[in-house]
PDB file of C-alpha atoms in Angstrom:
ATOM      1  CA  UNK A   1     -21.963  18.436   2.276  1.00 45.00           C
ATOM      2  CA  UNK A   2     -24.990  19.948   0.277  1.00 56.00           C
ATOM      3  CA  UNK A   3     -26.638  17.510  -1.570  1.00 69.00           C
ATOM      4  CA  UNK A   4     -25.890  18.743  -4.957  1.00 74.00           C
ATOM      5  CA  UNK A   5     -22.373  17.683  -4.323  1.00 74.00           C
ATOM      6  CA  UNK A   6     -23.287  14.414  -2.354  1.00 77.00           C
ATOM      7  CA  UNK A   7     -25.996  13.897  -5.278  1.00 83.00           C
ATOM      8  CA  UNK A   8     -22.412  14.822  -7.707  1.00 83.00           C
ATOM      9  CA  UNK A   9     -20.093  11.712  -5.717  1.00 79.00           C
ATOM     10  CA  UNK A  10     -23.137   9.845  -6.293  1.00 85.00           C
ATOM     11  CA  UNK A  11     -23.808   9.625 -10.016  1.00 88.00           C
ATOM     12  CA  UNK A  12     -19.598   9.529 -10.274  1.00 84.00           C
ATOM     13  CA  UNK A  13     -19.638   6.588  -8.199  1.00 80.00           C
ATOM     14  CA  UNK A  14     -22.263   4.715 -10.516  1.00 86.00           C
ATOM     15  CA  UNK A  15     -20.601   6.078 -13.587  1.00 85.00           C
ATOM     16  CA  UNK A  16     -17.276   4.394 -11.954  1.00 78.00           C
ATOM     17  CA  UNK A  17     -19.913   0.842 -10.797  1.00 76.00           C
ATOM     18  CA  UNK A  18     -21.153   0.772 -14.891  1.00 79.00           C
ATOM     19  CA  UNK A  19     -19.479   1.236 -18.337  1.00 78.00           C
ATOM     20  CA  UNK A  20     -22.611   2.917 -20.219  1.00 87.00           C
ATOM     21  CA  UNK A  21     -25.494   4.598 -18.497  1.00 91.00           C
ATOM     22  CA  UNK A  22     -28.919   6.307 -20.382  1.00 92.00           C
ATOM     23  CA  UNK A  23     -29.851  10.064 -18.255  1.00 91.00           C
ATOM     24  CA  UNK A  24     -33.558   8.093 -17.496  1.00 92.00           C
ATOM     25  CA  UNK A  25     -31.435   5.878 -15.547  1.00 92.00           C
ATOM     26  CA  UNK A  26     -29.396   7.774 -14.090  1.00 93.00           C
ATOM     27  CA  UNK A  27     -32.282   9.887 -12.958  1.00 92.00           C
ATOM     28  CA  UNK A  28     -33.999   6.953 -11.723  1.00 93.00           C
ATOM     29  CA  UNK A  29     -31.025   5.849  -9.457  1.00 91.00           C
ATOM     30  CA  UNK A  30     -30.652   8.706  -8.193  1.00 91.00           C
ATOM     31  CA  UNK A  31     -33.620  10.752  -8.038  1.00 91.00           C
ATOM     32  CA  UNK A  32     -33.580  13.921  -9.963  1.00 92.00           C
ATOM     33  CA  UNK A  33     -34.624  15.047 -13.947  1.00 93.00           C
ATOM     34  CA  UNK A  34     -32.917  13.905 -16.520  1.00 92.00           C
ATOM     35  CA  UNK A  35     -32.276  18.031 -16.773  1.00 93.00           C
ATOM     36  CA  UNK A  36     -30.691  16.967 -13.338  1.00 92.00           C
ATOM     37  CA  UNK A  37     -28.551  14.592 -14.012  1.00 92.00           C
ATOM     38  CA  UNK A  38     -27.206  17.306 -17.239  1.00 92.00           C
ATOM     39  CA  UNK A  39     -26.377  19.963 -14.914  1.00 92.00           C
ATOM     40  CA  UNK A  40     -24.472  17.336 -12.375  1.00 91.00           C
ATOM     41  CA  UNK A  41     -22.640  15.857 -15.053  1.00 92.00           C
ATOM     42  CA  UNK A  42     -22.039  18.631 -16.680  1.00 91.00           C
ATOM     43  CA  UNK A  43     -20.155  20.030 -12.946  1.00 88.00           C
ATOM     44  CA  UNK A  44     -18.345  16.506 -12.776  1.00 86.00           C
ATOM     45  CA  UNK A  45     -16.743  18.031 -16.494  1.00 85.00           C
ATOM     46  CA  UNK A  46     -15.744  21.443 -14.217  1.00 83.00           C
ATOM     47  CA  UNK A  47     -14.311  18.895 -12.135  1.00 77.00           C
ATOM     48  CA  UNK A  48     -12.007  17.125 -14.376  1.00 77.00           C
ATOM     49  CA  UNK A  49     -13.862  13.985 -15.477  1.00 82.00           C
ATOM     50  CA  UNK A  50     -13.951  14.095 -18.671  1.00 84.00           C
ATOM     51  CA  UNK A  51     -18.073  12.553 -18.744  1.00 88.00           C
ATOM     52  CA  UNK A  52     -18.945  11.353 -22.934  1.00 89.00           C
ATOM     53  CA  UNK A  53     -21.828  11.716 -24.560  1.00 89.00           C
ATOM     54  CA  UNK A  54     -24.006   9.888 -27.401  1.00 87.00           C
ATOM     55  CA  UNK A  55     -27.329  10.101 -28.695  1.00 82.00           C
ATOM     56  CA  UNK A  56     -28.991   7.852 -30.849  1.00 77.00           C
ATOM     57  CA  UNK A  57     -30.380   4.063 -29.688  1.00 74.00           C
ATOM     58  CA  UNK A  58     -27.383   2.321 -27.278  1.00 73.00           C
ATOM     59  CA  UNK A  59     -26.452   5.907 -26.384  1.00 81.00           C
ATOM     60  CA  UNK A  60     -25.779   7.444 -23.038  1.00 89.00           C
ATOM     61  CA  UNK A  61     -23.229   8.996 -20.375  1.00 91.00           C
ATOM     62  CA  UNK A  62     -19.902   7.399 -20.385  1.00 88.00           C
ATOM     63  CA  UNK A  63     -16.004   8.149 -18.178  1.00 82.00           C
ATOM     64  CA  UNK A  64     -13.695   8.333 -20.912  1.00 74.00           C
ATOM     65  CA  UNK A  65      -9.620   6.917 -21.237  1.00 65.00           C
ATOM     66  CA  UNK A  66      -7.434   8.939 -19.390  1.00 57.00           C
ATOM     67  CA  UNK A  67     -10.598   9.479 -16.785  1.00 50.00           C
ATOM     68  CA  UNK A  68      -8.389  12.323 -14.326  1.00 47.00           C
ATOM     69  CA  UNK A  69      -9.365  13.438 -10.800  1.00 45.00           C
ATOM     70  CA  UNK A  70      -9.178  17.104  -9.396  1.00 48.00           C
ATOM     71  CA  UNK A  71      -5.339  17.790  -8.957  1.00 40.00           C
ATOM     72  CA  UNK A  72      -5.801  18.710  -5.325  1.00 35.00           C
ATOM     73  CA  UNK A  73      -7.456  15.322  -4.215  1.00 48.00           C
ATOM     74  CA  UNK A  74      -4.948  13.220  -4.696  1.00 55.00           C
ATOM     75  CA  UNK A  75      -0.852  14.791  -5.494  1.00 60.00           C
ATOM     76  CA  UNK A  76       2.489  12.485  -6.838  1.00 64.00           C
ATOM     77  CA  UNK A  77       3.080  11.569  -3.045  1.00 67.00           C
ATOM     78  CA  UNK A  78      -0.164  10.339  -1.763  1.00 67.00           C
ATOM     79  CA  UNK A  79      -0.773   8.838  -5.448  1.00 67.00           C
ATOM     80  CA  UNK A  80       2.312   6.573  -4.344  1.00 66.00           C
ATOM     81  CA  UNK A  81       1.135   5.927  -0.409  1.00 69.00           C
ATOM     82  CA  UNK A  82      -2.633   4.398  -1.871  1.00 72.00           C
ATOM     83  CA  UNK A  83      -0.695   2.352  -4.719  1.00 68.00           C
ATOM     84  CA  UNK A  84       1.500   0.554  -2.917  1.00 66.00           C
ATOM     85  CA  UNK A  85      -0.378   0.281   0.746  1.00 69.00           C
ATOM     86  CA  UNK A  86      -2.965  -1.381  -2.201  1.00 67.00           C
ATOM     87  CA  UNK A  87      -0.398  -2.905  -3.957  1.00 62.00           C
ATOM     88  CA  UNK A  88       0.506  -4.890  -0.756  1.00 61.00           C
ATOM     89  CA  UNK A  89      -2.876  -5.779   0.423  1.00 59.00           C
ATOM     90  CA  UNK A  90      -4.126  -7.174  -3.586  1.00 53.00           C
ATOM     91  CA  UNK A  91      -0.958  -9.535  -3.060  1.00 51.00           C
ATOM     92  CA  UNK A  92      -2.624 -11.201   0.359  1.00 48.00           C
ATOM     93  CA  UNK A  93       0.264  -9.627   2.729  1.00 48.00           C
ATOM     94  CA  UNK A  94      -3.488  -7.835   4.511  1.00 44.00           C
ATOM     95  CA  UNK A  95      -5.523 -11.011   5.449  1.00 42.00           C
ATOM     96  CA  UNK A  96      -8.742 -10.659   4.291  1.00 44.00           C
ATOM     97  CA  UNK A  97      -9.082  -8.141   2.214  1.00 46.00           C
ATOM     98  CA  UNK A  98      -6.310  -8.984  -0.534  1.00 48.00           C
ATOM     99  CA  UNK A  99     -10.101  -9.160  -2.670  1.00 52.00           C
ATOM    100  CA  UNK A 100     -10.758  -5.920  -1.994  1.00 59.00           C
ATOM    101  CA  UNK A 101      -7.661  -4.035  -2.134  1.00 58.00           C
ATOM    102  CA  UNK A 102      -8.458  -5.525  -6.086  1.00 53.00           C
ATOM    103  CA  UNK A 103     -11.194  -3.293  -6.789  1.00 59.00           C
ATOM    104  CA  UNK A 104      -9.884  -0.565  -5.223  1.00 64.00           C
ATOM    105  CA  UNK A 105      -6.934  -0.862  -7.378  1.00 59.00           C
ATOM    106  CA  UNK A 106      -8.716  -0.870 -10.318  1.00 57.00           C
ATOM    107  CA  UNK A 107     -11.118   1.730  -9.864  1.00 63.00           C
ATOM    108  CA  UNK A 108      -8.255   3.450  -8.653  1.00 65.00           C
ATOM    109  CA  UNK A 109      -6.467   2.714 -12.722  1.00 62.00           C
ATOM    110  CA  UNK A 110      -9.590   4.192 -13.566  1.00 61.00           C
ATOM    111  CA  UNK A 111      -9.940   7.760 -11.790  1.00 63.00           C
ATOM    112  CA  UNK A 112      -6.381   8.226 -12.012  1.00 66.00           C
ATOM    113  CA  UNK A 113      -4.770  10.978 -14.834  1.00 68.00           C
ATOM    114  CA  UNK A 114      -1.777   9.575 -16.632  1.00 72.00           C
ATOM    115  CA  UNK A 115       0.912  11.426 -15.437  1.00 70.00           C
ATOM    116  CA  UNK A 116      -0.376  10.046 -11.637  1.00 71.00           C
ATOM    117  CA  UNK A 117      -1.317   6.161 -12.829  1.00 70.00           C
ATOM    118  CA  UNK A 118       2.519   6.062 -14.634  1.00 73.00           C
ATOM    119  CA  UNK A 119       3.901   7.119 -11.431  1.00 72.00           C
ATOM    120  CA  UNK A 120       1.322   4.094  -9.330  1.00 70.00           C
ATOM    121  CA  UNK A 121       2.033   1.734 -12.674  1.00 71.00           C
ATOM    122  CA  UNK A 122       5.754   2.380 -12.121  1.00 72.00           C
ATOM    123  CA  UNK A 123       5.395   1.849  -7.806  1.00 71.00           C
ATOM    124  CA  UNK A 124       3.699  -1.362  -8.808  1.00 68.00           C
ATOM    125  CA  UNK A 125       5.955  -2.828 -11.470  1.00 71.00           C
ATOM    126  CA  UNK A 126       9.154  -2.152  -9.230  1.00 73.00           C
ATOM    127  CA  UNK A 127       7.860  -3.871  -6.226  1.00 69.00           C
ATOM    128  CA  UNK A 128       7.928  -7.347  -5.307  1.00 70.00           C
ATOM    129  CA  UNK A 129       5.936  -8.223  -1.535  1.00 65.00           C
ATOM    130  CA  UNK A 130       7.558  -9.824   0.918  1.00 61.00           C
ATOM    131  CA  UNK A 131       4.839 -11.669   3.463  1.00 56.00           C
ATOM    132  CA  UNK A 132       5.625 -10.130   6.737  1.00 53.00           C
ATOM    133  CA  UNK A 133       6.255  -6.450   5.407  1.00 49.00           C
ATOM    134  CA  UNK A 134       4.746  -3.785   7.540  1.00 48.00           C
ATOM    135  CA  UNK A 135       7.405  -1.025   7.318  1.00 50.00           C
ATOM    136  CA  UNK A 136       6.342   2.701   6.144  1.00 52.00           C
ATOM    137  CA  UNK A 137       8.913   4.312   3.243  1.00 61.00           C
ATOM    138  CA  UNK A 138       9.849   7.358   2.124  1.00 65.00           C
ATOM    139  CA  UNK A 139       7.566   8.386  -0.996  1.00 67.00           C
ATOM    140  CA  UNK A 140      10.779  10.532  -3.287  1.00 73.00           C
ATOM    141  CA  UNK A 141      13.285   7.388  -2.896  1.00 81.00           C
ATOM    142  CA  UNK A 142      10.552   4.775  -3.350  1.00 79.00           C
ATOM    143  CA  UNK A 143       9.308   7.400  -6.017  1.00 76.00           C
ATOM    144  CA  UNK A 144      12.408   7.307  -7.449  1.00 85.00           C
ATOM    145  CA  UNK A 145      14.230   3.985  -7.365  1.00 88.00           C
ATOM    146  CA  UNK A 146      10.570   2.424  -9.185  1.00 83.00           C
ATOM    147  CA  UNK A 147      10.706   5.560 -12.340  1.00 83.00           C
ATOM    148  CA  UNK A 148      14.139   3.889 -12.273  1.00 88.00           C
ATOM    149  CA  UNK A 149      13.377   0.259 -11.988  1.00 89.00           C
ATOM    150  CA  UNK A 150      10.632   0.816 -14.516  1.00 84.00           C
ATOM    151  CA  UNK A 151      12.725   3.619 -17.351  1.00 86.00           C
ATOM    152  CA  UNK A 152      16.344   1.017 -17.027  1.00 90.00           C
ATOM    153  CA  UNK A 153      18.025   4.246 -15.680  1.00 93.00           C
ATOM    154  CA  UNK A 154      20.797   3.865 -13.444  1.00 94.00           C
ATOM    155  CA  UNK A 155      20.344   6.615 -10.180  1.00 96.00           C
ATOM    156  CA  UNK A 156      22.994   7.256  -7.206  1.00 95.00           C
ATOM    157  CA  UNK A 157      22.675   7.643  -3.420  1.00 95.00           C
ATOM    158  CA  UNK A 158      24.623   7.341   0.340  1.00 94.00           C
ATOM    159  CA  UNK A 159      24.644   4.376   1.383  1.00 93.00           C
ATOM    160  CA  UNK A 160      26.040   3.764   4.304  1.00 90.00           C
ATOM    161  CA  UNK A 161      26.780  -0.529   5.350  1.00 84.00           C
ATOM    162  CA  UNK A 162      25.878  -2.205   8.165  1.00 76.00           C
ATOM    163  CA  UNK A 163      29.488  -1.220   9.939  1.00 77.00           C
ATOM    164  CA  UNK A 164      28.491   2.418   9.556  1.00 85.00           C
ATOM    165  CA  UNK A 165      30.291   2.692   6.477  1.00 89.00           C
ATOM    166  CA  UNK A 166      29.563   5.560   3.877  1.00 92.00           C
ATOM    167  CA  UNK A 167      29.901   5.329   0.169  1.00 93.00           C
ATOM    168  CA  UNK A 168      28.555   6.749  -2.962  1.00 94.00           C
ATOM    169  CA  UNK A 169      27.382   4.198  -4.936  1.00 95.00           C
ATOM    170  CA  UNK A 170      26.157   3.966  -8.630  1.00 95.00           C
ATOM    171  CA  UNK A 171      23.795   1.542  -9.437  1.00 96.00           C
ATOM    172  CA  UNK A 172      21.702  -0.808 -12.469  1.00 96.00           C
ATOM    173  CA  UNK A 173      17.893  -0.670 -10.116  1.00 95.00           C
ATOM    174  CA  UNK A 174      16.495  -4.433 -11.087  1.00 93.00           C
ATOM    175  CA  UNK A 175      13.833  -4.740  -7.978  1.00 91.00           C
ATOM    176  CA  UNK A 176      12.418  -2.994  -5.173  1.00 86.00           C
ATOM    177  CA  UNK A 177      11.222  -5.967  -2.772  1.00 85.00           C
ATOM    178  CA  UNK A 178       9.523  -4.950   0.656  1.00 78.00           C
ATOM    179  CA  UNK A 179      10.772  -7.918   3.153  1.00 74.00           C
ATOM    180  CA  UNK A 180      10.182  -8.001   7.536  1.00 65.00           C
ATOM    181  CA  UNK A 181      10.218  -4.553   8.507  1.00 68.00           C
ATOM    182  CA  UNK A 182      12.422  -3.490   5.848  1.00 76.00           C
ATOM    183  CA  UNK A 183      12.741  -1.908   1.855  1.00 84.00           C
ATOM    184  CA  UNK A 184      15.416  -3.239   0.071  1.00 89.00           C
ATOM    185  CA  UNK A 185      16.820  -2.861  -3.464  1.00 93.00           C
ATOM    186  CA  UNK A 186      18.532  -5.431  -5.332  1.00 94.00           C
ATOM    187  CA  UNK A 187      20.850  -3.398  -8.296  1.00 95.00           C
ATOM    188  CA  UNK A 188      23.341  -4.544 -10.176  1.00 96.00           C
ATOM    189  CA  UNK A 189      27.061  -2.856  -9.296  1.00 95.00           C
ATOM    190  CA  UNK A 190      28.591  -1.855 -12.246  1.00 93.00           C
ATOM    191  CA  UNK A 191      31.437  -0.465  -9.299  1.00 91.00           C
ATOM    192  CA  UNK A 192      31.931  -4.373  -8.066  1.00 90.00           C
ATOM    193  CA  UNK A 193      30.910  -5.720 -10.846  1.00 92.00           C
ATOM    194  CA  UNK A 194      28.253  -8.009  -8.884  1.00 93.00           C
ATOM    195  CA  UNK A 195      24.330  -8.329  -7.655  1.00 94.00           C
ATOM    196  CA  UNK A 196      23.902  -6.411  -4.576  1.00 92.00           C
ATOM    197  CA  UNK A 197      21.256  -5.711  -2.045  1.00 91.00           C
ATOM    198  CA  UNK A 198      20.984  -2.246  -0.681  1.00 93.00           C
ATOM    199  CA  UNK A 199      18.551  -1.034   2.328  1.00 88.00           C
ATOM    200  CA  UNK A 200      15.690   2.025   1.657  1.00 89.00           C
ATOM    201  CA  UNK A 201      16.074   2.757   4.981  1.00 85.00           C
ATOM    202  CA  UNK A 202      19.855   3.659   4.737  1.00 88.00           C
ATOM    203  CA  UNK A 203      20.030   5.515   1.156  1.00 90.00           C
ATOM    204  CA  UNK A 204      20.617   9.431   1.498  1.00 89.00           C
ATOM    205  CA  UNK A 205      19.728  11.518  -1.854  1.00 90.00           C
ATOM    206  CA  UNK A 206      18.617   8.539  -4.614  1.00 92.00           C
ATOM    207  CA  UNK A 207      18.243  10.447  -7.788  1.00 91.00           C
ATOM    208  CA  UNK A 208      17.958   9.303 -11.638  1.00 87.00           C
ATOM    209  CA  UNK A 209      21.563   9.795 -13.946  1.00 81.00           C
ATOM    210  CA  UNK A 210      19.373   9.629 -16.764  1.00 83.00           C
ATOM    211  CA  UNK A 211      21.397   7.588 -18.462  1.00 90.00           C
ATOM    212  CA  UNK A 212      20.049   4.196 -19.731  1.00 91.00           C
ATOM    213  CA  UNK A 213      21.415   0.753 -18.999  1.00 92.00           C
ATOM    214  CA  UNK A 214      20.498  -2.960 -20.478  1.00 92.00           C
ATOM    215  CA  UNK A 215      18.916  -5.518 -18.377  1.00 90.00           C
ATOM    216  CA  UNK A 216      20.883  -7.423 -17.873  1.00 92.00           C
ATOM    217  CA  UNK A 217      19.589 -11.520 -16.965  1.00 93.00           C
ATOM    218  CA  UNK A 218      18.558 -10.778 -13.588  1.00 91.00           C
ATOM    219  CA  UNK A 219      18.064 -13.233 -10.072  1.00 91.00           C
ATOM    220  CA  UNK A 220      15.309 -13.599  -8.426  1.00 89.00           C
ATOM    221  CA  UNK A 221      15.088 -10.461  -6.735  1.00 88.00           C
ATOM    222  CA  UNK A 222      12.638 -11.489  -3.795  1.00 82.00           C
ATOM    223  CA  UNK A 223      15.061 -14.786  -3.278  1.00 82.00           C
ATOM    224  CA  UNK A 224      18.079 -12.701  -3.982  1.00 86.00           C
ATOM    225  CA  UNK A 225      16.729 -10.154  -1.534  1.00 84.00           C
ATOM    226  CA  UNK A 226      16.115 -12.784   1.665  1.00 78.00           C
ATOM    227  CA  UNK A 227      19.004 -14.505   1.433  1.00 76.00           C
ATOM    228  CA  UNK A 228      20.892 -11.941   1.744  1.00 78.00           C
ATOM    229  CA  UNK A 229      19.098 -10.906   5.010  1.00 73.00           C
ATOM    230  CA  UNK A 230      18.951 -13.831   6.404  1.00 63.00           C
ATOM    231  CA  UNK A 231      22.663 -15.562   5.918  1.00 58.00           C
ATOM    232  CA  UNK A 232      24.712 -12.594   4.748  1.00 58.00           C
ATOM    233  CA  UNK A 233      24.962 -11.349   7.907  1.00 56.00           C
ATOM    234  CA  UNK A 234      26.135 -14.598   9.084  1.00 62.00           C
ATOM    235  CA  UNK A 235      28.910 -16.282   9.957  1.00 66.00           C
ATOM    236  CA  UNK A 236      27.043 -19.715  10.363  1.00 73.00           C
ATOM    237  CA  UNK A 237      24.171 -20.501   8.041  1.00 77.00           C
ATOM    238  CA  UNK A 238      22.827 -24.007   8.574  1.00 84.00           C
ATOM    239  CA  UNK A 239      20.056 -26.401   6.549  1.00 89.00           C
ATOM    240  CA  UNK A 240      17.935 -28.734   8.849  1.00 91.00           C
ATOM    241  CA  UNK A 241      14.510 -30.688   8.240  1.00 93.00           C
ATOM    242  CA  UNK A 242      11.560 -29.781  10.517  1.00 92.00           C
ATOM    243  CA  UNK A 243       8.882 -31.718  11.055  1.00 92.00           C
ATOM    244  CA  UNK A 244       5.671 -29.930  11.498  1.00 91.00           C
ATOM    245  CA  UNK A 245       3.780 -28.429   7.807  1.00 92.00           C
ATOM    246  CA  UNK A 246       5.167 -24.823   6.158  1.00 89.00           C
ATOM    247  CA  UNK A 247       2.242 -22.981   6.835  1.00 87.00           C
ATOM    248  CA  UNK A 248       3.074 -22.902  10.806  1.00 89.00           C
ATOM    249  CA  UNK A 249       6.424 -23.250  10.661  1.00 89.00           C
ATOM    250  CA  UNK A 250       6.713 -19.482   8.544  1.00 83.00           C
ATOM    251  CA  UNK A 251       4.271 -18.324  11.962  1.00 82.00           C
ATOM    252  CA  UNK A 252       7.332 -19.436  14.004  1.00 84.00           C
ATOM    253  CA  UNK A 253      10.024 -18.228  11.309  1.00 81.00           C
ATOM    254  CA  UNK A 254       9.720 -14.498  10.321  1.00 73.00           C
ATOM    255  CA  UNK A 255      11.022 -14.293   6.962  1.00 71.00           C
ATOM    256  CA  UNK A 256      14.250 -12.378   8.227  1.00 65.00           C
ATOM    257  CA  UNK A 257      15.362 -14.890  10.721  1.00 73.00           C
ATOM    258  CA  UNK A 258      14.514 -18.098   7.480  1.00 77.00           C
ATOM    259  CA  UNK A 259      13.746 -19.369   4.747  1.00 79.00           C
ATOM    260  CA  UNK A 260      11.162 -22.174   4.544  1.00 85.00           C
ATOM    261  CA  UNK A 261      10.513 -24.954   1.497  1.00 86.00           C
ATOM    262  CA  UNK A 262       7.184 -27.601   2.329  1.00 91.00           C
ATOM    263  CA  UNK A 263       8.944 -30.755   1.646  1.00 92.00           C
ATOM    264  CA  UNK A 264       5.845 -33.116   2.208  1.00 92.00           C
ATOM    265  CA  UNK A 265       2.560 -32.154   3.839  1.00 91.00           C
ATOM    266  CA  UNK A 266       4.287 -32.312   7.897  1.00 92.00           C
ATOM    267  CA  UNK A 267       8.221 -31.833   7.136  1.00 93.00           C
ATOM    268  CA  UNK A 268       9.617 -28.485   6.049  1.00 92.00           C
ATOM    269  CA  UNK A 269      13.380 -27.023   4.923  1.00 92.00           C
ATOM    270  CA  UNK A 270      14.518 -24.261   7.085  1.00 89.00           C
ATOM    271  CA  UNK A 271      17.312 -22.330   5.996  1.00 85.00           C
ATOM    272  CA  UNK A 272      19.214 -19.998   9.032  1.00 83.00           C
ATOM    273  CA  UNK A 273      21.342 -17.505  10.376  1.00 75.00           C
ATOM    274  CA  UNK A 274      23.386 -17.584  12.853  1.00 75.00           C
ATOM    275  CA  UNK A 275      26.525 -15.712  14.028  1.00 73.00           C
ATOM    276  CA  UNK A 276      27.495 -18.691  16.237  1.00 77.00           C
ATOM    277  CA  UNK A 277      25.586 -22.665  15.898  1.00 83.00           C
ATOM    278  CA  UNK A 278      25.098 -22.433  19.624  1.00 87.00           C
ATOM    279  CA  UNK A 279      22.520 -19.904  18.628  1.00 82.00           C
ATOM    280  CA  UNK A 280      20.842 -21.778  15.871  1.00 81.00           C
ATOM    281  CA  UNK A 281      20.857 -25.004  18.097  1.00 86.00           C
ATOM    282  CA  UNK A 282      19.310 -23.047  20.838  1.00 86.00           C
ATOM    283  CA  UNK A 283      16.365 -21.268  18.534  1.00 84.00           C
ATOM    284  CA  UNK A 284      15.809 -24.914  17.164  1.00 88.00           C
ATOM    285  CA  UNK A 285      15.885 -26.553  20.636  1.00 86.00           C
ATOM    286  CA  UNK A 286      12.655 -24.201  21.034  1.00 87.00           C
ATOM    287  CA  UNK A 287      10.777 -24.496  17.831  1.00 87.00           C
ATOM    288  CA  UNK A 288       9.617 -28.110  19.838  1.00 85.00           C
ATOM    289  CA  UNK A 289       9.509 -30.471  16.796  1.00 89.00           C
ATOM    290  CA  UNK A 290      11.971 -33.550  15.445  1.00 90.00           C
ATOM    291  CA  UNK A 291      15.112 -31.625  14.050  1.00 90.00           C
ATOM    292  CA  UNK A 292      17.164 -32.822  11.841  1.00 92.00           C
ATOM    293  CA  UNK A 293      20.738 -31.581  10.434  1.00 91.00           C
ATOM    294  CA  UNK A 294      21.114 -31.542   6.446  1.00 90.00           C
ATOM    295  CA  UNK A 295      23.971 -28.486   6.751  1.00 86.00           C
ATOM    296  CA  UNK A 296      26.503 -28.283   7.951  1.00 86.00           C
ATOM    297  CA  UNK A 297      27.564 -31.719  10.392  1.00 87.00           C
ATOM    298  CA  UNK A 298      28.595 -29.553  13.102  1.00 88.00           C
ATOM    299  CA  UNK A 299      25.224 -28.713  14.183  1.00 89.00           C
ATOM    300  CA  UNK A 300      24.743 -32.289  14.729  1.00 89.00           C
ATOM    301  CA  UNK A 301      27.052 -31.627  17.913  1.00 90.00           C
ATOM    302  CA  UNK A 302      26.400 -28.290  19.491  1.00 88.00           C
ATOM    303  CA  UNK A 303      22.668 -29.800  18.947  1.00 87.00           C
ATOM    304  CA  UNK A 304      23.725 -32.961  21.719  1.00 89.00           C
ATOM    305  CA  UNK A 305      25.737 -30.954  23.549  1.00 87.00           C
ATOM    306  CA  UNK A 306      23.021 -28.651  24.342  1.00 86.00           C
ATOM    307  CA  UNK A 307      20.660 -31.338  25.194  1.00 84.00           C
ATOM    308  CA  UNK A 308      22.387 -33.095  27.565  1.00 85.00           C
ATOM    309  CA  UNK A 309      23.556 -29.435  28.864  1.00 85.00           C
ATOM    310  CA  UNK A 310      19.914 -28.878  29.384  1.00 82.00           C
ATOM    311  CA  UNK A 311      19.228 -32.632  31.492  1.00 83.00           C
ATOM    312  CA  UNK A 312      21.717 -31.601  33.613  1.00 84.00           C
ATOM    313  CA  UNK A 313      20.471 -27.794  34.660  1.00 82.00           C
ATOM    314  CA  UNK A 314      16.876 -30.469  35.449  1.00 78.00           C
ATOM    315  CA  UNK A 315      18.463 -32.990  36.962  1.00 77.00           C
ATOM    316  CA  UNK A 316      20.285 -30.426  39.148  1.00 68.00           C
ATOM    317  CA  UNK A 317      18.683 -30.015  42.449  1.00 61.00           C
ATOM    318  CA  UNK A 318      18.838 -26.397  44.024  1.00 57.00           C
ATOM    319  CA  UNK A 319      20.391 -26.382  47.853  1.00 57.00           C
ATOM    320  CA  UNK A 320      17.270 -24.355  49.128  1.00 58.00           C
ATOM    321  CA  UNK A 321      14.993 -27.207  47.995  1.00 53.00           C
ATOM    322  CA  UNK A 322      17.977 -30.229  49.833  1.00 52.00           C
ATOM    323  CA  UNK A 323      17.762 -28.189  52.892  1.00 51.00           C
ATOM    324  CA  UNK A 324      13.496 -28.286  52.780  1.00 48.00           C
TER     325      UNK A 324
END
């Protein structure tokens, strides 16, 4: 990087950090003459940055509306990728960087041209993040669905369900939800006259259909998807009280395994699913905390039977031990 290039980038950073700078202030910060500042401003304009200049008292240099990056620096997929990462971090899902991510999002919005800003806004407004998200996502699919959520446009895609059955779906998209290691779409399926959640990694050939739809009264996206992931695949759903603060319990129970709600400072409600109540009982026992079964009542007997089995196992003497 030449000294001139480094200085131009430094000038850009200064213009982004404050609304208005006089030529003398910029010259002092950059250690050059005001004539050099004028030349560097022209270089920025040549790269696509609309730097405005005003004369007289109170005048100076500032970045104008529609502040644009050179097209080669951020293509649409890169803009979407950056926006997704910053959006999740700004929401607190990446510990310790949420405030920095908010500032970075603000700077990104300042310098993106209108075309890319529309893409980024579509992702930000159409995404709900639930703690624990860490997966990648196909930018084309994400962008297609985010646009459709924003523009109220019907989409179609090929879909393979959890049983491996393929189908073609036509839906009204509502929100994108990041949960655990997966991305989901909450949408209304007019062919089935009901709301559905779809995993993005099970989609293929997602595309807008060009047909607008009238928005319906929708369920809470995060709650709906979380409930469908935690309960729908299982034959049994259990609701219990756990003698543990919600924050501590949430660290032990991932969002894909159960929904945690604080009852008070020392007690939490846990809703979880299982294919068999015996598996639910075993996992609850592993929490090593007081558990009160609310539903189903049969789980109480299953947990009692498990406790008796564990007591018998702990009291039994192995053949090797009896011969010593």
